[in-house]
Coordinates of C-alpha atoms in Angstrom, one line a residue:
X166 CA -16.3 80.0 -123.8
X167 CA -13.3 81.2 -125.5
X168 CA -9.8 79.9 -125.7
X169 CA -8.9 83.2 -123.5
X170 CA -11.0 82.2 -121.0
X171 CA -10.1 78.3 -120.6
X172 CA -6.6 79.4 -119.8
X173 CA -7.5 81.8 -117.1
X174 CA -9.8 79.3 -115.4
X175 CA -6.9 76.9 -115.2
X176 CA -4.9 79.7 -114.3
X177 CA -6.7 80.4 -111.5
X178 CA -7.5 76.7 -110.2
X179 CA -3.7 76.5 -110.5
X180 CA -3.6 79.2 -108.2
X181 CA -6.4 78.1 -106.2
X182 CA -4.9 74.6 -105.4
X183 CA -1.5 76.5 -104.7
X184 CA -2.5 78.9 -102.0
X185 CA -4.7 75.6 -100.6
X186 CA -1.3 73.7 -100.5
X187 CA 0.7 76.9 -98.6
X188 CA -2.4 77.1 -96.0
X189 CA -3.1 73.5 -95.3
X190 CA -0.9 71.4 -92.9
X191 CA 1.1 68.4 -94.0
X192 CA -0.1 65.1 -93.1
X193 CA 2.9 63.4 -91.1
X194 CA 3.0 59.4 -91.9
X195 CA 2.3 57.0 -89.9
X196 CA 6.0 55.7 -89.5
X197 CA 7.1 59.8 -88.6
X198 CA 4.3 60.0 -86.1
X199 CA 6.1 56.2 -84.6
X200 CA 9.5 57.9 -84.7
X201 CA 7.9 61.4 -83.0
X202 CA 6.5 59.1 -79.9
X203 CA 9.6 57.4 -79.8
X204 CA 12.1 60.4 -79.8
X205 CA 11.3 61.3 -76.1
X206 CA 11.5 57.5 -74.4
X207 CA 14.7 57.0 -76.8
X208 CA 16.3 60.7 -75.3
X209 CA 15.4 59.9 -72.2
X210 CA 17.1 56.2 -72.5
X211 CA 20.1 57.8 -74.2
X212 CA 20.8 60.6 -71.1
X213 CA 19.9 57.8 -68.2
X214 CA 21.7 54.3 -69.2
X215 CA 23.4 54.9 -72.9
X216 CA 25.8 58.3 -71.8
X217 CA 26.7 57.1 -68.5
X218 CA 27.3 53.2 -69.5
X219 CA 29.2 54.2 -72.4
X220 CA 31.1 56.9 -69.9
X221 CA 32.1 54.6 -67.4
X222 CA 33.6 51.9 -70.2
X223 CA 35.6 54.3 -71.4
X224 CA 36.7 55.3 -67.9
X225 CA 38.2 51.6 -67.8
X226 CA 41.0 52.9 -70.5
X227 CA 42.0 55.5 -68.5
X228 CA 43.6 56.5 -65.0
X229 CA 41.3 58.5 -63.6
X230 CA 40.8 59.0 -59.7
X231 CA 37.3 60.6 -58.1
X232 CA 38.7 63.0 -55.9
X233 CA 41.3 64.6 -58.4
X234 CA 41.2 66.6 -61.7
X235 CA 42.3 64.8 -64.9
X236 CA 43.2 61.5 -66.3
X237 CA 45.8 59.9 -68.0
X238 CA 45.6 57.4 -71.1
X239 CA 46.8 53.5 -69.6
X240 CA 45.1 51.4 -72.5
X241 CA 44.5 48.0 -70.9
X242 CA 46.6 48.1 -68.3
X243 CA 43.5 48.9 -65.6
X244 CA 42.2 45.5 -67.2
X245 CA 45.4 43.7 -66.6
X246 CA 45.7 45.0 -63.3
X247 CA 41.9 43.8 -62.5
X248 CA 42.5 40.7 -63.7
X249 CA 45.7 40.0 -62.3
X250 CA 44.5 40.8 -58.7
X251 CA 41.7 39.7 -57.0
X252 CA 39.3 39.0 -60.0
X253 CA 39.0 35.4 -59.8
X254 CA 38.1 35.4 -56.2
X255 CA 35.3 38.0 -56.9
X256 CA 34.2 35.6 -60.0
X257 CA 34.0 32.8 -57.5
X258 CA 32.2 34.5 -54.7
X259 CA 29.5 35.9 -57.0
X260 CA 29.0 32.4 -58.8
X261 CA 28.5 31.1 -55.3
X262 CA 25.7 33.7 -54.1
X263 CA 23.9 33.4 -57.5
X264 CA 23.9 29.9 -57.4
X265 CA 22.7 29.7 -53.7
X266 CA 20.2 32.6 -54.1
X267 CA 18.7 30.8 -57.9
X268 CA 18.8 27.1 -56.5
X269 CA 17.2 27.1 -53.6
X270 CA 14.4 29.9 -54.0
X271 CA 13.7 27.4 -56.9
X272 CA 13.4 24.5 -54.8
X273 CA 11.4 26.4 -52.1
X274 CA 9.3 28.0 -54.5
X275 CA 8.8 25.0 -56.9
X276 CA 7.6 22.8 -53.7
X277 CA 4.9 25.5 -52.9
X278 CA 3.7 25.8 -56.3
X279 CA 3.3 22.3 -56.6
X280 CA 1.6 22.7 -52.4
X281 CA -1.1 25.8 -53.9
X282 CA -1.6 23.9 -57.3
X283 CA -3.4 21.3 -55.2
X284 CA -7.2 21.7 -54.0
X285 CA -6.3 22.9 -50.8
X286 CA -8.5 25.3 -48.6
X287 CA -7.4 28.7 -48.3
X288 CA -4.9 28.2 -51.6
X289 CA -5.9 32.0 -52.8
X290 CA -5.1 33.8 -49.1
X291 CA -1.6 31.6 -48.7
X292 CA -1.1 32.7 -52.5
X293 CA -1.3 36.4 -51.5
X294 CA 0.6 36.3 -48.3
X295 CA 3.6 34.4 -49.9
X296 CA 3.7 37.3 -51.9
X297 CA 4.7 39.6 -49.0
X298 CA 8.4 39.0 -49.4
X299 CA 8.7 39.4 -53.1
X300 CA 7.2 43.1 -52.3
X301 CA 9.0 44.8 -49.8
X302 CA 12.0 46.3 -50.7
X303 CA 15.3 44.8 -50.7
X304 CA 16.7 47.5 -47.9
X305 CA 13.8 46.6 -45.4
X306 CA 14.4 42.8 -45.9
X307 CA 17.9 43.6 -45.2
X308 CA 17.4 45.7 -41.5
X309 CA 14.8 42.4 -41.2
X310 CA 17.5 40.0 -41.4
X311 CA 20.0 41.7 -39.8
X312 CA 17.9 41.7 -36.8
X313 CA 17.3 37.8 -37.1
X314 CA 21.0 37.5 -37.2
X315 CA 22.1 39.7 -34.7
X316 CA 24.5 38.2 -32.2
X317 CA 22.7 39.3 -29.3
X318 CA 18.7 39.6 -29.8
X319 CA 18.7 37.6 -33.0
X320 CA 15.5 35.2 -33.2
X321 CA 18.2 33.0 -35.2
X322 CA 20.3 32.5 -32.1
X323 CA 17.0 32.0 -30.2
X324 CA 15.6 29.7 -32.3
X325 CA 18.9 27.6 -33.2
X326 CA 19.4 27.4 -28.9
X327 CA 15.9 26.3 -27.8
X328 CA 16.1 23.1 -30.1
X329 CA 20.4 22.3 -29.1
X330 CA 22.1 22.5 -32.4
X331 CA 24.3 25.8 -30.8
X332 CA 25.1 26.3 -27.3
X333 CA 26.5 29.8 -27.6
X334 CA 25.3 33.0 -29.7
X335 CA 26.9 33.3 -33.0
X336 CA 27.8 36.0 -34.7
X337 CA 26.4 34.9 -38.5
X338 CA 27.4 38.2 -40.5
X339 CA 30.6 38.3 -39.0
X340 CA 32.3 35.5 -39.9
X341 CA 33.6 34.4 -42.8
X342 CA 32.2 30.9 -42.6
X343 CA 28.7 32.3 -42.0
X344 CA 28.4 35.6 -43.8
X345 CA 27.6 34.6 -47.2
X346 CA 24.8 31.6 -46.3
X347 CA 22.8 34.4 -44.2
X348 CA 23.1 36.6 -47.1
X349 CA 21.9 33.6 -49.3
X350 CA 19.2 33.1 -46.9
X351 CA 18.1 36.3 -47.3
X352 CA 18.0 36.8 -50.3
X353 CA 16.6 33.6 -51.0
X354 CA 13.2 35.0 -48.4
X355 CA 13.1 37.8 -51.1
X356 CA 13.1 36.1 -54.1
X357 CA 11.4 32.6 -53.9
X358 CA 7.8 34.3 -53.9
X359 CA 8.5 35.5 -57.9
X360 CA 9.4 31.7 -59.0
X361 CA 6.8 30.3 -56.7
X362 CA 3.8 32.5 -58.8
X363 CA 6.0 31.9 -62.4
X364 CA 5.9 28.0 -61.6
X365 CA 2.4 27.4 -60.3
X366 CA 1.1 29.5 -63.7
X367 CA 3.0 26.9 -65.6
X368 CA 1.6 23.7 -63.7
X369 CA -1.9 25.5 -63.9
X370 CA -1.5 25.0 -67.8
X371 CA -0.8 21.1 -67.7
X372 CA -4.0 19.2 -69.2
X373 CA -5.4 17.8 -66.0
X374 CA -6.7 15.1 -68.9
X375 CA -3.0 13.6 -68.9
X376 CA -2.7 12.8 -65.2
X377 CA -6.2 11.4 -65.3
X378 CA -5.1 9.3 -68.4
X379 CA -2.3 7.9 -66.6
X380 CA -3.4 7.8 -63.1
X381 CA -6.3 5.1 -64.3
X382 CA -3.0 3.7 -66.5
X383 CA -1.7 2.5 -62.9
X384 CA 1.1 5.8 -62.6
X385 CA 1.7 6.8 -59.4
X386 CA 1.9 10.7 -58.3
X387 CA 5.9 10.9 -58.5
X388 CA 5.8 9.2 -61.5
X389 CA 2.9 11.1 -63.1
X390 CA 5.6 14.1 -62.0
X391 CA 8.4 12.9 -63.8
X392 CA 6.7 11.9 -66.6
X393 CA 3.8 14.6 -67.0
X394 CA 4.4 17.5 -65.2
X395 CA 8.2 18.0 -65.5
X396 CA 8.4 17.8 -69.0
X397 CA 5.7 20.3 -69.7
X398 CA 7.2 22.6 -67.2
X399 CA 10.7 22.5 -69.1
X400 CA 10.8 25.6 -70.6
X401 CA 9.3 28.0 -67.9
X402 CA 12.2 26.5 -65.6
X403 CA 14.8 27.1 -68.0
X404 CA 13.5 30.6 -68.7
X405 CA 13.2 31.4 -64.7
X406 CA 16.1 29.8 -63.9
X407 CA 18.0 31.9 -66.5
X408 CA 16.1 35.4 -65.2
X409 CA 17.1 34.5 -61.6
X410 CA 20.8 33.7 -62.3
X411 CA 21.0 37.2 -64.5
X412 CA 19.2 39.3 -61.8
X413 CA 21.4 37.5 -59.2
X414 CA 24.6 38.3 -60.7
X415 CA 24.3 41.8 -60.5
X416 CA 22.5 41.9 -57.2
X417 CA 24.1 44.9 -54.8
X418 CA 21.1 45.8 -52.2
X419 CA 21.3 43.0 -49.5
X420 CA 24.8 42.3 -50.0
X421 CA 25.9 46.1 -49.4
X422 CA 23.2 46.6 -46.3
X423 CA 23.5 43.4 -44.2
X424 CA 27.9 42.7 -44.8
X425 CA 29.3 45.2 -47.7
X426 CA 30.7 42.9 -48.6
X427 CA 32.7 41.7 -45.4
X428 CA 33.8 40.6 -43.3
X429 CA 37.3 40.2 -44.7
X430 CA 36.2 39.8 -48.2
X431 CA 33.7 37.0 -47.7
X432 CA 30.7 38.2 -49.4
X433 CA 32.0 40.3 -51.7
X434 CA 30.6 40.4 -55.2
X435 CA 31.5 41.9 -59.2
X436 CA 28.9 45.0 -57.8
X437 CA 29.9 45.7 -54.3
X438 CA 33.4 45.5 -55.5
X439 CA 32.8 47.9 -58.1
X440 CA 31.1 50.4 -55.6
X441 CA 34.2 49.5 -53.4
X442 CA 36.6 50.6 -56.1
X443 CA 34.9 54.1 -57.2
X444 CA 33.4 55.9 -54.2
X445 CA 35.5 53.9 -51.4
X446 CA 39.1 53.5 -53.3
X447 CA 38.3 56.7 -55.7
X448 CA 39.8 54.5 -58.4
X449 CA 37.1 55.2 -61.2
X450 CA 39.9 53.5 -63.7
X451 CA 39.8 50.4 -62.1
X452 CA 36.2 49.8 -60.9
X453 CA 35.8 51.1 -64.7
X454 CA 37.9 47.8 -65.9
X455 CA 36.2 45.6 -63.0
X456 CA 32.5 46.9 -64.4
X457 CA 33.9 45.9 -67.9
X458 CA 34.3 42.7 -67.5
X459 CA 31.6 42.3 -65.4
X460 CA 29.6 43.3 -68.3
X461 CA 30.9 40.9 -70.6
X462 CA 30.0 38.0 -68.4
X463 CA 26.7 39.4 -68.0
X464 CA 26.4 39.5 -71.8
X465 CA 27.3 36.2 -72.6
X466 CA 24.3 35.4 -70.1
X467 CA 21.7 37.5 -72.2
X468 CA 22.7 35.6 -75.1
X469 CA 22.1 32.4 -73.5
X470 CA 18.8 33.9 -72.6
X471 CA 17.9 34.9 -76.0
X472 CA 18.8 31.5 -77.5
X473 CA 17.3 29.8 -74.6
X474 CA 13.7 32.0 -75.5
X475 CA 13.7 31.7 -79.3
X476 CA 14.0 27.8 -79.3
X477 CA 11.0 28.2 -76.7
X478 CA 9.0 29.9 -79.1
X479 CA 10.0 27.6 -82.1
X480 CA 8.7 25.0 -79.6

């Protein structure tokens, strides 16, 4: 083979693997075909909860009413305004319901746990039915409790008058004094199901090898609790206590259906205020400021969460 000839062999294998190159797809990378997947769950996140949260913030800098065009530049004077009025009494009412509604749904739902984790017939069907409030939506448990409520059919009244601690009906959502404990207790119906199942997984995963240990050491049930149980369940409480409080904080359904957030004021919260102030007041400014700050507290909660969860795993 000549010289001539070598050079157009590699001149055409040169062409070859070019017009191969041209016709053949490029192979995306693993990490594009990651960011491709991600693009539409990352738009979708972006148009749904990014745009409008990001929206309404701004709002907060602004005057800005619902019902007419345009708005006007106040800085933080929405914010002063907010927290000069009736921000502290909103702060203290919604500590109050979140407290009520993470406290005793615990305490319910730890007592059950500890009730199911026992070898008691029947534990899987009672398991199941407890679950029934933790499932139906927070607008039917609402019409359900205003029903047991009600003044004048209510099976509270009923119930309350057959064994004499009331002689006359009350009216529990409409008074102040009453209002936010039956919105408590509703709530609390709702939610002690979710900690009951989150706390009996955790007492599931003691070693049963510890309370024998002890219990032929001479330790006694309570104190086998104390010492044994408890301290193995530390950091599932701390976690569902945290989740409750967080979820609780913003909570809008029952509040809104069974008082919104009467009567007089009594059970109003940071989110029925908010919805208050925008499509009741029309003052997106200001229920822009409230939902501001009620942002930042909520923050400072997810970072307490965080914290709280890394040290878990470290653990």
């Amino acid at each position: 083979m000549t010289h001539r000839d070598v050079d157009m062999t590699s001149s055409q294998t040169h062409t070859l693997e070019h017009r191969k190159s041209q016709t053949t797809p490029r192979r995306l990378s693993d990490g594009q075909f990651a960011v491709l997947l991600l693009l539409p769950g990352v738009a979708l996140l972006a148009g749904v909860v990014l745009y409008p949260l990001i929206a309404a913030l701004v709002t907060a800098f602004f005057e800005q009413s619902l019902v007419l065009p345009g708005r006007t530049f106040v800085g933080l004077q929405n914010l002063v305004d907010v927290l000069q009025g009736d921000f502290l009494r909103l702060l203290r009412q919604t500590l109050v319901f979140t407290l009520g509604t993470t406290l005793l749904p615990f305490v319910i739902g730890f007592a059950l746990a500890l009730a199911l984790n026992t070898k008691i017939r029947g534990a899987k069907v009672l398991r199941g039915l407890m679950l029934i409030p933790w499932l139906v939506p927070g607008v039917v448990v609402s019409f359900l409790w205003m029903w047991i409520f009600n003044a004048n059919y209510g099976v509270m009244n009923a119930l309350l008058q057959s064994v004499g601690l009331i002689d006359d009906p009350q009216a529990w959502l409409a008074q102040p004094g009453t209002a936010m404990g039956a919105v408590v207790l509703a709530k609390t119906w709702q939610s002690f199901p979710w900690m009951m199942v989150m706390l009996l997984a955790g007492l599931q995963t003691v070693p049963v090898e510890l309370h024998e240990a002890a219990e032929m050491d001479g330790a006694g049930t309570v104190r086998r609790f104390f010492a044994i149980t408890l301290p193995h369940l530390k950091g599932i409480v701390g976690l569902v206590l945290l989740l409750e409080f967080i979820w609780n904080f913003q909570h809008f359904d029952i509040i809104y259906v069974l008082t919104g957030g009467g009567p007089a004021g009594a059970t109003q919260t940071f989110a029925t205020a908010v919805y208050e102030t925008a499509f009741q007041g029309y003052d997106l400014g200001k229920a822009g400021a409230l939902g501001l700050l009620w942002m930042v507290l909520l923050m400072a909660l997810v970072v307490v969460y965080v914290r709280f969860s890394e040290k878990g795993e470290e653990r």
